[in-house]
Structures are given as structure tokens and as C-alpha cells.
Short mmCIF file of C-alpha atoms and ligand atoms in Angstrom, two decimals:
data_model
loop_
_atom_site.label_atom_id
_atom_site.label_comp_id
_atom_site.label_asym_id
_atom_site.label_seq_id
_atom_site.Cartn_x
_atom_site.Cartn_y
_atom_site.Cartn_z
CA MET A 1 47.80 28.41 -18.35
CA VAL A 2 45.62 29.94 -21.05
CA LEU A 3 42.74 31.89 -19.56
CA ALA A 4 39.51 33.17 -21.02
CA ILE A 5 39.68 36.90 -21.69
CA GLU A 6 36.61 37.48 -19.54
CA LYS A 7 38.52 36.01 -16.55
CA ILE A 8 41.55 38.20 -17.11
CA LEU A 9 39.60 41.43 -17.08
CA ASN A 10 40.06 41.54 -13.36
CA ASP A 11 42.31 43.41 -10.92
CA GLU A 12 43.36 40.09 -9.48
CA TYR A 13 45.66 39.58 -12.47
CA LEU A 14 47.24 43.06 -12.49
CA GLY A 15 51.00 42.87 -12.88
CA ARG A 16 50.83 39.15 -13.48
CA ARG A 17 51.81 37.15 -16.52
CA VAL A 18 48.82 35.96 -18.49
CA SER A 19 48.26 33.84 -21.61
CA ILE A 20 45.35 34.13 -23.95
CA ARG A 21 44.33 32.75 -27.32
CA GLY A 22 41.88 34.05 -29.83
CA TRP A 23 41.49 36.11 -32.98
CA ILE A 24 42.72 39.56 -33.89
CA TYR A 25 39.73 41.82 -33.78
CA ARG A 26 41.43 45.16 -34.45
CA LYS A 27 44.98 46.05 -35.37
CA ARG A 28 46.77 49.37 -35.53
CA ARG A 29 50.44 50.28 -35.94
CA VAL A 30 51.76 53.39 -34.25
CA GLY A 31 55.49 53.74 -34.87
CA LYS A 32 57.25 51.02 -32.95
CA LEU A 33 54.08 49.78 -31.40
CA ILE A 34 51.37 47.48 -32.63
CA PHE A 35 48.08 47.68 -30.83
CA LEU A 36 45.82 44.68 -31.07
CA VAL A 37 42.41 43.99 -29.78
CA VAL A 38 42.08 40.24 -29.39
CA ARG A 39 38.78 38.46 -29.00
CA ASP A 40 37.84 35.03 -27.83
CA SER A 41 34.39 33.60 -27.20
CA THR A 42 34.13 35.49 -23.93
CA ASP A 43 35.28 39.09 -24.51
CA ILE A 44 37.94 41.36 -26.01
CA ILE A 45 41.15 42.80 -24.63
CA GLN A 46 43.70 45.30 -25.89
CA CYS A 47 47.27 44.08 -26.29
CA VAL A 48 50.33 46.11 -27.11
CA MET A 49 53.49 44.89 -28.80
CA GLU A 50 56.67 46.93 -28.68
CA LYS A 51 59.08 46.33 -31.52
CA ASN A 52 62.17 45.54 -29.53
CA LYS A 53 60.40 43.68 -26.77
CA ILE A 54 59.34 40.71 -28.88
CA PRO A 55 61.39 38.66 -31.37
CA ALA A 56 61.91 40.66 -34.60
CA GLU A 57 60.41 37.92 -36.79
CA ASP A 58 57.24 37.76 -34.74
CA PHE A 59 56.84 41.51 -34.95
CA LYS A 60 57.31 41.46 -38.70
CA LEU A 61 54.80 38.71 -39.26
CA LEU A 62 52.30 40.35 -36.97
CA ASP A 63 52.72 43.58 -38.88
CA LYS A 64 51.72 41.79 -42.09
CA VAL A 65 48.73 39.71 -41.09
CA GLY A 66 45.21 41.05 -40.94
CA VAL A 67 42.27 40.92 -38.63
CA GLU A 68 40.81 37.51 -37.81
CA SER A 69 44.25 35.89 -37.70
CA SER A 70 44.28 33.43 -34.83
CA VAL A 71 46.94 33.98 -32.20
CA THR A 72 48.29 32.88 -28.87
CA LEU A 73 49.79 35.58 -26.74
CA GLU A 74 51.57 35.99 -23.44
CA GLY A 75 52.32 39.13 -21.48
CA THR A 76 51.73 41.21 -18.38
CA LEU A 77 48.38 42.67 -17.49
CA ARG A 78 47.93 46.32 -16.62
CA LYS A 79 45.10 48.77 -16.31
CA ASP A 80 44.42 51.21 -19.12
CA ASP A 81 41.37 53.40 -19.12
CA ARG A 82 41.70 54.06 -22.86
CA ALA A 83 41.51 50.37 -23.72
CA PRO A 84 38.07 49.14 -24.81
CA THR A 85 37.64 46.83 -21.83
CA GLY A 86 39.80 48.80 -19.35
CA TYR A 87 42.82 46.48 -19.33
CA GLU A 88 45.77 45.90 -21.58
CA ILE A 89 48.30 43.12 -22.02
CA GLU A 90 51.85 44.18 -22.63
CA ALA A 91 52.84 41.30 -24.84
CA GLU A 92 56.16 39.52 -24.61
CA ARG A 93 55.37 36.64 -26.88
CA ILE A 94 52.92 36.23 -29.73
CA LYS A 95 52.36 33.36 -32.12
CA ILE A 96 50.29 33.53 -35.26
CA ILE A 97 48.49 30.20 -35.53
CA GLY A 98 46.34 30.76 -38.61
CA PRO A 99 47.05 33.94 -40.53
CA SER A 100 44.21 35.87 -42.16
CA TYR A 101 44.63 38.36 -44.99
CA ASN A 102 41.95 40.66 -46.37
CA PHE A 103 39.08 39.48 -44.22
CA PRO A 104 36.11 40.32 -46.44
CA ILE A 105 33.94 41.89 -43.77
CA THR A 106 34.86 45.49 -43.20
CA ARG A 107 32.84 48.33 -41.81
CA ASP A 108 29.64 49.48 -43.54
CA LYS A 109 28.92 46.30 -45.47
CA SER A 110 25.38 45.87 -46.70
CA ASP A 111 22.96 43.56 -44.99
CA ASP A 112 22.95 41.23 -47.99
CA PHE A 113 26.72 41.03 -47.95
CA LEU A 114 26.68 40.13 -44.27
CA LEU A 115 24.05 37.46 -44.93
CA ASP A 116 26.06 35.98 -47.82
CA ASN A 117 29.01 35.93 -45.45
CA ARG A 118 27.13 34.75 -42.42
CA HIS A 119 29.72 31.97 -41.94
CA LEU A 120 32.19 34.78 -41.14
CA TRP A 121 29.75 37.27 -39.65
CA VAL A 122 28.87 34.82 -36.85
CA ARG A 123 32.23 35.91 -35.38
CA SER A 124 31.02 39.47 -34.87
CA ARG A 125 30.39 40.73 -31.37
CA GLU A 126 26.72 41.31 -32.21
CA MET A 127 26.21 37.74 -33.36
CA ASN A 128 28.26 36.44 -30.45
CA ALA A 129 25.94 38.24 -28.02
CA ILE A 130 22.78 37.11 -29.82
CA LEU A 131 23.94 33.49 -30.02
CA LYS A 132 24.66 33.47 -26.31
CA ILE A 133 21.21 34.80 -25.53
CA ARG A 134 19.76 32.16 -27.83
CA HIS A 135 21.76 29.50 -26.03
CA THR A 136 20.36 30.64 -22.69
CA VAL A 137 16.80 30.74 -24.03
CA PHE A 138 17.00 27.18 -25.36
CA GLY A 139 18.68 25.89 -22.20
CA ALA A 140 16.16 27.56 -19.90
CA LEU A 141 13.25 26.19 -21.92
CA HIS A 142 14.51 22.63 -21.40
CA GLU A 143 15.03 23.34 -17.70
CA TYR A 144 11.51 24.65 -17.36
CA PHE A 145 9.80 21.71 -19.05
CA ARG A 146 11.84 19.06 -17.32
CA GLU A 147 11.32 20.66 -13.95
CA LYS A 148 7.58 20.80 -14.63
CA GLY A 149 7.33 17.08 -15.42
CA TYR A 150 7.15 17.24 -19.22
CA TYR A 151 8.92 14.46 -21.11
CA GLU A 152 11.00 15.44 -24.09
CA SER A 153 10.27 13.54 -27.27
CA GLN A 154 10.71 13.82 -31.04
CA ALA A 155 8.42 13.78 -34.04
CA PRO A 156 9.25 13.06 -37.71
CA MET A 157 10.12 15.85 -40.13
CA PHE A 158 8.76 14.00 -43.22
CA VAL A 159 5.00 13.92 -42.94
CA THR A 160 1.95 13.34 -45.13
CA GLY A 161 -0.62 15.76 -43.70
CA ALA A 162 -0.91 19.45 -42.99
CA VAL A 163 -1.36 20.76 -39.45
CA GLU A 164 -1.57 24.47 -40.22
CA GLY A 165 -3.23 24.44 -43.64
CA GLY A 166 -2.02 23.47 -47.10
CA ALA A 167 -0.89 26.92 -48.25
CA THR A 168 2.46 26.80 -46.47
CA LEU A 169 3.39 23.14 -47.01
CA PHE A 170 6.75 22.29 -48.53
CA GLU A 171 6.36 19.32 -50.82
CA VAL A 172 9.28 16.92 -51.21
CA PRO A 173 9.59 14.00 -53.64
CA TYR A 174 9.65 10.80 -51.65
CA PHE A 175 10.55 7.69 -53.65
CA GLY A 176 7.93 8.21 -56.30
CA LYS A 177 5.43 9.56 -53.80
CA LYS A 178 4.85 12.91 -52.18
CA ALA A 179 5.78 13.89 -48.67
CA TYR A 180 5.91 17.23 -46.89
CA LEU A 181 8.21 18.88 -44.41
CA THR A 182 6.50 19.18 -41.08
CA GLN A 183 4.77 22.44 -40.13
CA SER A 184 4.37 21.44 -36.51
CA SER A 185 4.98 18.38 -34.33
CA GLN A 186 1.65 18.93 -32.61
CA PHE A 187 -0.29 15.89 -33.84
CA TYR A 188 2.54 13.55 -32.97
CA LEU A 189 2.82 15.09 -29.52
CA GLU A 190 -0.91 14.54 -29.16
CA THR A 191 -0.38 10.81 -29.73
CA LEU A 192 2.37 10.75 -27.10
CA ILE A 193 0.30 12.24 -24.27
CA PHE A 194 -1.63 8.96 -24.17
CA SER A 195 1.60 7.42 -22.98
CA LEU A 196 3.51 10.20 -21.21
CA GLU A 197 0.71 12.70 -20.39
CA LYS A 198 2.94 15.78 -20.63
CA VAL A 199 5.37 16.04 -23.53
CA TYR A 200 7.45 18.64 -25.34
CA THR A 201 9.81 18.90 -28.23
CA VAL A 202 12.18 21.44 -29.72
CA ALA A 203 12.55 20.90 -33.44
CA PRO A 204 12.54 22.66 -36.79
CA SER A 205 9.22 23.45 -38.44
CA PHE A 206 8.91 24.42 -42.06
CA ARG A 207 6.60 26.94 -43.65
CA ALA A 208 6.53 27.87 -47.31
CA GLU A 209 5.85 31.47 -46.31
CA LYS A 210 5.50 33.61 -49.34
CA SER A 211 5.36 36.76 -47.30
CA ARG A 212 8.47 38.80 -46.67
CA THR A 213 8.15 40.18 -43.18
CA ARG A 214 10.36 40.83 -40.19
CA ARG A 215 8.97 37.74 -38.47
CA HIS A 216 8.83 34.91 -40.98
CA LEU A 217 11.37 32.23 -41.69
CA THR A 218 10.81 29.21 -43.92
CA GLU A 219 12.61 27.00 -41.43
CA TYR A 220 12.30 27.89 -37.78
CA TRP A 221 12.83 26.36 -34.36
CA HIS A 222 9.62 25.37 -32.74
CA ALA A 223 9.17 24.48 -29.07
CA GLU A 224 5.91 22.62 -28.70
CA ALA A 225 4.16 21.08 -25.73
CA GLU A 226 1.06 19.00 -25.21
CA ALA A 227 -0.59 17.95 -21.96
CA ALA A 228 -3.38 15.51 -21.16
CA TRP A 229 -6.25 16.74 -18.95
CA TYR A 230 -5.25 20.36 -19.56
CA HIS A 231 -7.83 22.95 -20.53
CA ASN A 232 -7.01 26.14 -22.39
CA GLU A 233 -6.45 28.13 -19.16
CA ASP A 234 -4.19 25.45 -17.66
CA MET A 235 -1.97 25.61 -20.69
CA MET A 236 -1.79 29.39 -20.65
CA GLN A 237 -0.67 29.22 -17.03
CA ASP A 238 2.28 26.97 -17.86
CA GLU A 239 3.16 29.20 -20.78
CA GLU A 240 3.34 32.41 -18.79
CA GLU A 241 5.35 30.65 -16.12
CA MET A 242 7.71 29.40 -18.80
CA ILE A 243 8.10 32.79 -20.48
CA VAL A 244 8.81 34.53 -17.17
CA TYR A 245 11.24 31.80 -16.15
CA ILE A 246 13.21 32.08 -19.38
CA ILE A 247 13.30 35.87 -19.26
CA GLN A 248 14.61 35.74 -15.69
CA ARG A 249 17.35 33.34 -16.77
CA VAL A 250 18.37 35.64 -19.60
CA LEU A 251 18.38 38.65 -17.29
CA GLU A 252 20.59 36.80 -14.83
CA ASP A 253 22.97 35.07 -17.21
CA ARG A 254 23.12 37.46 -20.17
CA LYS A 255 23.35 40.88 -18.61
CA LYS A 256 26.48 41.77 -20.54
CA GLU A 257 25.03 40.65 -23.87
CA LEU A 258 21.75 42.51 -23.36
CA GLU A 259 23.74 45.60 -22.51
CA PHE A 260 25.91 45.20 -25.59
CA LEU A 261 22.79 44.97 -27.77
CA LYS A 262 21.35 47.99 -25.95
CA ARG A 263 18.26 46.00 -24.98
CA ASP A 264 15.99 47.82 -22.54
CA ARG A 265 16.52 45.50 -19.56
CA GLU A 266 14.10 47.33 -17.34
CA PHE A 267 11.32 46.50 -19.70
CA LEU A 268 12.16 42.81 -19.54
CA GLU A 269 12.38 43.04 -15.76
CA SER A 270 8.88 44.46 -15.64
CA ILE A 271 7.34 41.37 -17.22
CA GLU A 272 5.34 39.43 -14.67
CA LYS A 273 2.62 36.85 -14.61
CA PRO A 274 -0.29 36.61 -14.91
CA PHE A 275 -0.31 38.04 -18.42
CA LYS A 276 -3.26 40.08 -19.58
CA LYS A 277 -5.99 38.23 -21.44
CA MET A 278 -8.21 39.61 -24.15
CA ARG A 279 -10.82 37.92 -26.25
CA TYR A 280 -10.35 38.23 -30.01
CA GLU A 281 -13.47 40.34 -30.06
CA GLU A 282 -11.97 42.80 -27.58
CA LEU A 283 -8.69 42.85 -29.46
CA ILE A 284 -10.47 43.94 -32.63
CA LYS A 285 -12.10 46.75 -30.71
CA PHE A 286 -8.80 47.71 -29.08
CA ALA A 287 -7.14 47.77 -32.50
CA GLN A 288 -9.88 49.91 -34.02
CA ASP A 289 -9.68 52.31 -31.08
CA HIS A 290 -5.97 52.69 -31.83
CA GLY A 291 -6.51 53.45 -35.48
CA VAL A 292 -5.72 50.01 -36.91
CA GLU A 293 -7.94 49.05 -39.80
CA ILE A 294 -9.24 45.61 -39.00
CA HIS A 295 -12.67 43.98 -38.79
CA TYR A 296 -14.21 41.12 -36.89
CA GLY A 297 -13.34 37.93 -38.73
CA ASP A 298 -9.99 39.16 -40.08
CA ASP A 299 -6.81 37.34 -39.24
CA LEU A 300 -4.02 39.51 -37.87
CA GLY A 301 -1.29 40.23 -40.41
CA ALA A 302 2.26 41.22 -39.56
CA ASP A 303 1.53 44.93 -39.93
CA GLU A 304 -1.53 44.84 -37.71
CA GLU A 305 0.37 42.90 -35.05
CA THR A 306 3.10 45.49 -35.03
CA ALA A 307 0.66 48.37 -34.82
CA ILE A 308 -1.39 46.77 -32.05
CA THR A 309 1.36 45.41 -29.83
CA LYS A 310 3.16 48.75 -29.74
CA HIS A 311 0.44 49.73 -27.29
CA PHE A 312 0.96 46.70 -25.00
CA ASP A 313 3.00 46.98 -21.83
CA GLY A 314 3.59 43.23 -21.58
CA PRO A 315 2.71 39.99 -23.37
CA VAL A 316 -1.03 39.53 -23.93
CA PHE A 317 -3.00 36.34 -24.53
CA ILE A 318 -5.69 36.60 -27.19
CA THR A 319 -8.39 33.96 -26.84
CA HIS A 320 -11.66 32.87 -28.46
CA TYR A 321 -10.85 33.45 -32.13
CA PRO A 322 -13.61 32.81 -34.65
CA ARG A 323 -13.47 29.17 -35.72
CA LYS A 324 -13.31 30.22 -39.36
CA ILE A 325 -9.83 31.67 -39.06
CA LYS A 326 -8.28 28.90 -36.97
CA PRO A 327 -7.16 25.38 -37.98
CA PHE A 328 -9.61 22.51 -37.65
CA TYR A 329 -8.15 20.90 -34.51
CA HIS A 330 -9.16 23.71 -32.12
CA ARG A 331 -12.01 22.88 -29.77
CA PRO A 332 -15.14 25.00 -30.37
CA ASP A 333 -16.31 26.75 -27.23
CA PRO A 334 -19.30 24.80 -25.89
CA GLU A 335 -20.84 28.14 -24.82
CA ASN A 336 -20.45 29.68 -28.26
CA PRO A 337 -19.31 27.24 -30.95
CA LYS A 338 -18.62 30.09 -33.39
CA VAL A 339 -15.37 30.67 -31.51
CA VAL A 340 -12.68 28.22 -30.45
CA LEU A 341 -10.89 27.66 -27.13
CA CYS A 342 -7.51 28.80 -28.29
CA HIS A 343 -4.89 31.40 -27.50
CA ASP A 344 -2.14 33.31 -29.19
CA LEU A 345 0.44 35.10 -27.13
CA LEU A 346 1.39 38.49 -28.55
CA ALA A 347 4.70 39.98 -27.45
CA PRO A 348 4.68 43.73 -26.77
CA GLU A 349 6.84 46.48 -28.30
CA GLY A 350 5.61 45.78 -31.81
CA TYR A 351 6.84 42.17 -31.90
CA GLY A 352 3.55 40.30 -32.08
CA GLU A 353 2.69 36.62 -32.01
CA ILE A 354 5.22 34.29 -30.45
CA ILE A 355 2.91 31.47 -29.32
CA GLY A 356 -0.08 29.75 -30.88
CA GLY A 357 -1.95 27.17 -28.86
CA GLY A 358 -5.20 25.98 -27.40
CA GLU A 359 -7.45 23.18 -26.38
CA ARG A 360 -7.91 20.33 -28.86
CA ILE A 361 -11.11 18.70 -30.01
CA TYR A 362 -11.37 15.42 -28.17
CA LYS A 363 -14.68 14.09 -29.48
CA LEU A 364 -14.60 12.23 -32.78
CA GLU A 365 -17.85 13.62 -34.15
CA VAL A 366 -16.73 17.21 -33.57
CA LEU A 367 -13.42 16.48 -35.27
CA LEU A 368 -15.14 14.97 -38.29
CA GLU A 369 -17.40 17.97 -38.58
CA ARG A 370 -14.47 20.38 -38.47
CA MET A 371 -12.50 18.32 -40.99
CA GLU A 372 -15.40 18.40 -43.39
CA GLU A 373 -15.79 22.13 -42.87
CA ASN A 374 -12.14 22.50 -43.89
CA GLY A 375 -12.33 20.11 -46.84
CA LEU A 376 -9.81 17.67 -45.37
CA ASN A 377 -9.51 14.06 -46.36
CA PRO A 378 -10.01 11.91 -43.21
CA GLU A 379 -7.80 9.26 -44.78
CA ASN A 380 -4.73 11.42 -44.23
CA TYR A 381 -5.61 11.79 -40.57
CA TYR A 382 -6.67 8.22 -39.69
CA TRP A 383 -4.19 8.04 -36.84
CA TYR A 384 -5.18 11.45 -35.52
CA MET A 385 -8.80 10.31 -35.49
CA ASP A 386 -7.86 7.10 -33.68
CA LEU A 387 -6.84 9.20 -30.67
CA ARG A 388 -10.49 10.21 -30.38
CA LYS A 389 -11.63 6.58 -30.54
CA TYR A 390 -9.52 4.95 -27.86
CA GLY A 391 -9.74 6.64 -24.52
CA SER A 392 -9.80 10.26 -25.61
CA VAL A 393 -9.17 12.95 -22.98
CA PRO A 394 -9.41 16.72 -22.95
CA HIS A 395 -5.98 18.12 -23.73
CA SER A 396 -4.22 21.28 -24.76
CA GLY A 397 -0.92 22.38 -26.19
CA PHE A 398 1.01 25.17 -27.77
CA GLY A 399 3.88 26.08 -30.05
CA LEU A 400 6.44 28.77 -29.31
CA GLY A 401 8.50 30.15 -32.17
CA MET A 402 11.95 30.13 -30.60
CA ASP A 403 13.49 32.47 -33.15
CA ARG A 404 10.68 34.96 -32.65
CA PHE A 405 11.13 34.70 -28.91
CA VAL A 406 14.88 35.39 -29.19
CA TRP A 407 14.13 38.19 -31.66
CA TRP A 408 11.94 39.87 -29.06
CA ILE A 409 14.06 39.21 -25.96
CA ALA A 410 17.21 40.45 -27.66
CA GLY A 411 15.27 43.44 -29.05
CA LEU A 412 16.34 42.83 -32.67
CA THR A 413 14.93 44.52 -35.74
CA HIS A 414 14.47 41.39 -37.87
CA ILE A 415 14.05 37.69 -37.09
CA LYS A 416 16.95 36.84 -39.40
CA TYR A 417 19.34 38.18 -36.78
CA ALA A 418 17.99 35.76 -34.17
CA ILE A 419 19.18 32.54 -35.81
CA PRO A 420 22.69 31.60 -37.00
CA TYR A 421 21.65 30.62 -40.54
CA PRO A 422 18.30 32.12 -41.51
CA ARG A 423 16.21 30.50 -44.21
CA THR A 424 13.82 32.87 -45.91
CA ILE A 425 11.96 32.99 -49.18
CA ARG A 426 15.11 34.35 -50.84
CA ARG A 427 17.87 32.66 -48.90
CA THR A 428 19.16 29.13 -48.59
CA ARG A 429 22.89 29.86 -48.25
CA PRO A 430 25.38 29.68 -46.71
O1 NSS B 501 1.17 28.14 -36.66
S1 NSS B 501 1.31 28.35 -35.25
O2 NSS B 501 0.71 29.56 -34.76
N1 NSS B 501 0.72 27.14 -34.41
C1 NSS B 501 1.13 25.88 -34.60
O3 NSS B 501 1.96 25.51 -35.40
C2 NSS B 501 0.55 24.87 -33.61
N2 NSS B 501 0.40 23.60 -34.29
C3 NSS B 501 1.47 24.78 -32.43
C4 NSS B 501 0.97 23.87 -31.35
O4 NSS B 501 -0.08 24.14 -30.81
N3 NSS B 501 1.68 22.81 -31.06
O5 NSS B 501 2.84 28.43 -34.95
C5 NSS B 501 3.28 28.50 -33.62
C6 NSS B 501 4.35 29.55 -33.49
C7 NSS B 501 3.89 30.95 -33.85
O6 NSS B 501 3.24 31.56 -32.79
C8 NSS B 501 5.20 31.62 -34.18
O7 NSS B 501 5.86 32.03 -33.01
C9 NSS B 501 5.98 30.50 -34.80
O8 NSS B 501 5.41 29.29 -34.39
N4 NSS B 501 5.98 30.59 -36.27
C10 NSS B 501 6.99 31.05 -37.00
N5 NSS B 501 8.21 31.52 -36.65
C11 NSS B 501 9.03 31.92 -37.64
N6 NSS B 501 8.72 31.87 -38.94
C12 NSS B 501 7.51 31.39 -39.34
N7 NSS B 501 7.23 31.33 -40.64
C13 NSS B 501 6.59 30.96 -38.35
N8 NSS B 501 5.34 30.46 -38.39
C14 NSS B 501 4.99 30.24 -37.11
#
């Protein structure tokens, strides 16, 4: 029976005959011996082939092929402290299934080369570890929402109105008319709470981001939720519970991968709820006190976020932003309508914003006033306005950038490493 390499790396199999299948990760000839390191989706293992212990033809072929050839292999397991994972298979039979010659990715390739060859680079141990962490993050997010009574639903990707402002809209020709790629499923989720009360979705969002930063993609995965009867604080509570839940899952299920990526696990372990909360006003003061040049009324750019969040020891919610720098749908604070009842969640360690959310305007006249303030054409939002006409309720929601979240949890240097096929201002292939 073919076993996963991860299973075989175990004293239980010592001296026993084992079969594996996978790809040649490293290959080295030393006289009459060929040393292989074989990888499968689970791990790597060293294998040794002795010239006169396997059929001559097989040895010859193996000698010729390169790394990334796919193989099946059978042999006896033994311990070997020099082997990369502590065990070695003394092979008796090997079959090359798909040979590979001159695999283009060798050591010290440039970042651009690796991105152009992402279809091959996804095989690397780094990407394998990151993709597994990503898998766990997405899975745990679904678990959290479903457990918490949120219904999963879906919104369209072709839309006609902006959610987050016109500057980052992608326009697409649509049968002689114009349409846009969605920036956020929020407004559609808002319609659905009148049926399901608590809803969420995980879907792509598109932003024509002209900035080149470590945290912007043009197409990213967006987890969004919306809940009827929720105020800003209620939403923040679910969010911190969700973040802590997902981090716990990753710590439990992805220990090996975090270790491989040299992620500081202790730091992740230290993250607990409730998260700290700071008003925008306090954040500006905090930033100034730490030498960041920023003034009341400024939006936080990527550089400021990095500089500020380096001083955080956990995620921090920033609330009560000035209404001028936030989209029209945020509910102005009845106690001080110059600010809105919103929140951003900033991840520590220099990562910055991973969540944007808040309480929505639920009164029609307030919405109309804010739309006018923002120069928006009510015609494009007739259905959004209808929600305020027929049984409106207070409600709140948020959007979590999944790639940013993975970027932070895995401790990566750039968001492009957090997603299998990044789309940025300069890249649409492979
Ligand atoms: O623009 S957001 O801050 N907010 C919204 O889109 C709301 N309509 C969400 C909601 O309340 N339903 O984006 C939310 C998050 C933000 O915090 C980032 O983590 C992520 O989406 N985001 C991005 N990730 C990667 N690349 C880009 N360009 C990007 N823009 C936002």
C-alpha cells in the first residue's frame, strides 16, 4: 500500500517495506549510489539507490532524469540522522512515471522569475506550507460562521455601483453598456439580512489599486459578514472571536508549517480577546507620539500603518473615524456626527489593516444626506435605498481581507506570497 511520507516518518515502520509516490526534490550521485529526496504533499524523505540492488535499466534512467520527475518507489525504512527528516528508504524498486529534465527553477532565482513560474513554484516547500495554512484559515472561517449561526450566501461579481469609492473600480464592457467588477459584496449582504438576519460570504473582490505596496492586490479574497440588529460593538465582538478561533486552529493544525516558515508561534499564542480599542483620534496621537507624521483627518497609508502597528502587541480596533474619510454607508455617531460608528482592525508587527467594518446607516434621510455629500447618484443605489424604506433595522458588518490575514498569520514579507496566483498592478499571469 502506498503511504503518505508524513506517515512513514515514524519508528513504527522501521525495518518494514514501504511504498511511496511523489516527486524528486533533490538528487545526488555518489559513486554507485544515488541519493534522492522525494516529496509528496505531506513531507520529504531521503531514499538511497544502490547500483546493483535495483534493475540496471531503472538505475540508468534514474541517473538521467532531473528533479521534479514523478516516481513510485518501494524499499525498506531505516533511521538516518543525516537525512533531512531523520529517516531513509533503502530502495529496491523505483519507477519513473513522468520524467522531468532541466526544471527551470534552480536556487537563487529572482522574485520575478519565481512569479513568472508560479505554476511550478507552487510545488516548493515554502508555497506548500503557505497554501496549507491558507487552507486552514479558510476552513476555520467557515466553521466559525456556521457555528455562530451565519448563513453563507453569494453576491454577483458584475455590478453597477461602487461600494468603496469610484477611484478603484474596474470597468468592464457589458454588451454595449458599462459594468464594474465588485469591490465588496457588502450591499448585497445587507439585502440578505432582511431574510436570513446573519449572513456571510467568501468571494473575490476587485480593486484597481494603483499603489504598489506589500499589502495590495487587484483581486483578493474577501470574507464579509452582515448581521441584523447588531451595533458596532456587537460586530467587533464576533470579529475578535473569529480571529482568535482561526489563529487557534492554525496553531493546532499547522504547527509544522509555521515552524518551517519560522513564524514566531509564541506571538500568535499570545493573541487573546478582547482586543484593544482606540478611537481614531487617539490613534493619531499615538502615531505622533511614536514619530509618525500624520494629522487629524488623514487616512492611514501603507507606510503609516506599518510604522504604527510595529508598536502594537496584538490586533487593535480603531473606531470613530472622521466621516469625511470613510465611505457614505457608515452610520454617523449620534453623539458626534462628525465621526462614524465604524472600525478597522489593525494587525500588529507592522502588518496593518486586515478588517474594515462598522454600523450601517439605517434611516433613509441620513443615507440621502451622505450620498449627496459624496456626490453619488441615488439612481444607482435605488435597491440599497429600498432597504431603508421597508422595515429597516440597525445592522453592522465587516470585511476581512483573507490574503492579508494569511500574510500576517504566516509572517510573510509580501501579500503576493499569501495567494497561489497573485494579481497586482503589474501581473496577470500565469
Ligand atoms: O475597503 S475595505 O476596508 N472595506 C470594505 O470593502 C467593506 N465594504 C467591507 C464590509 O464591511 N463588508 O476592505 C475590507 C478589507 C480590508 O480591511 C483589507 O483587509 C482588504 O479588505 N482589502 C484588500 N486586500 C488586498 N488587496 C487590496 N487591494 C485590498 N483592499 C482591501
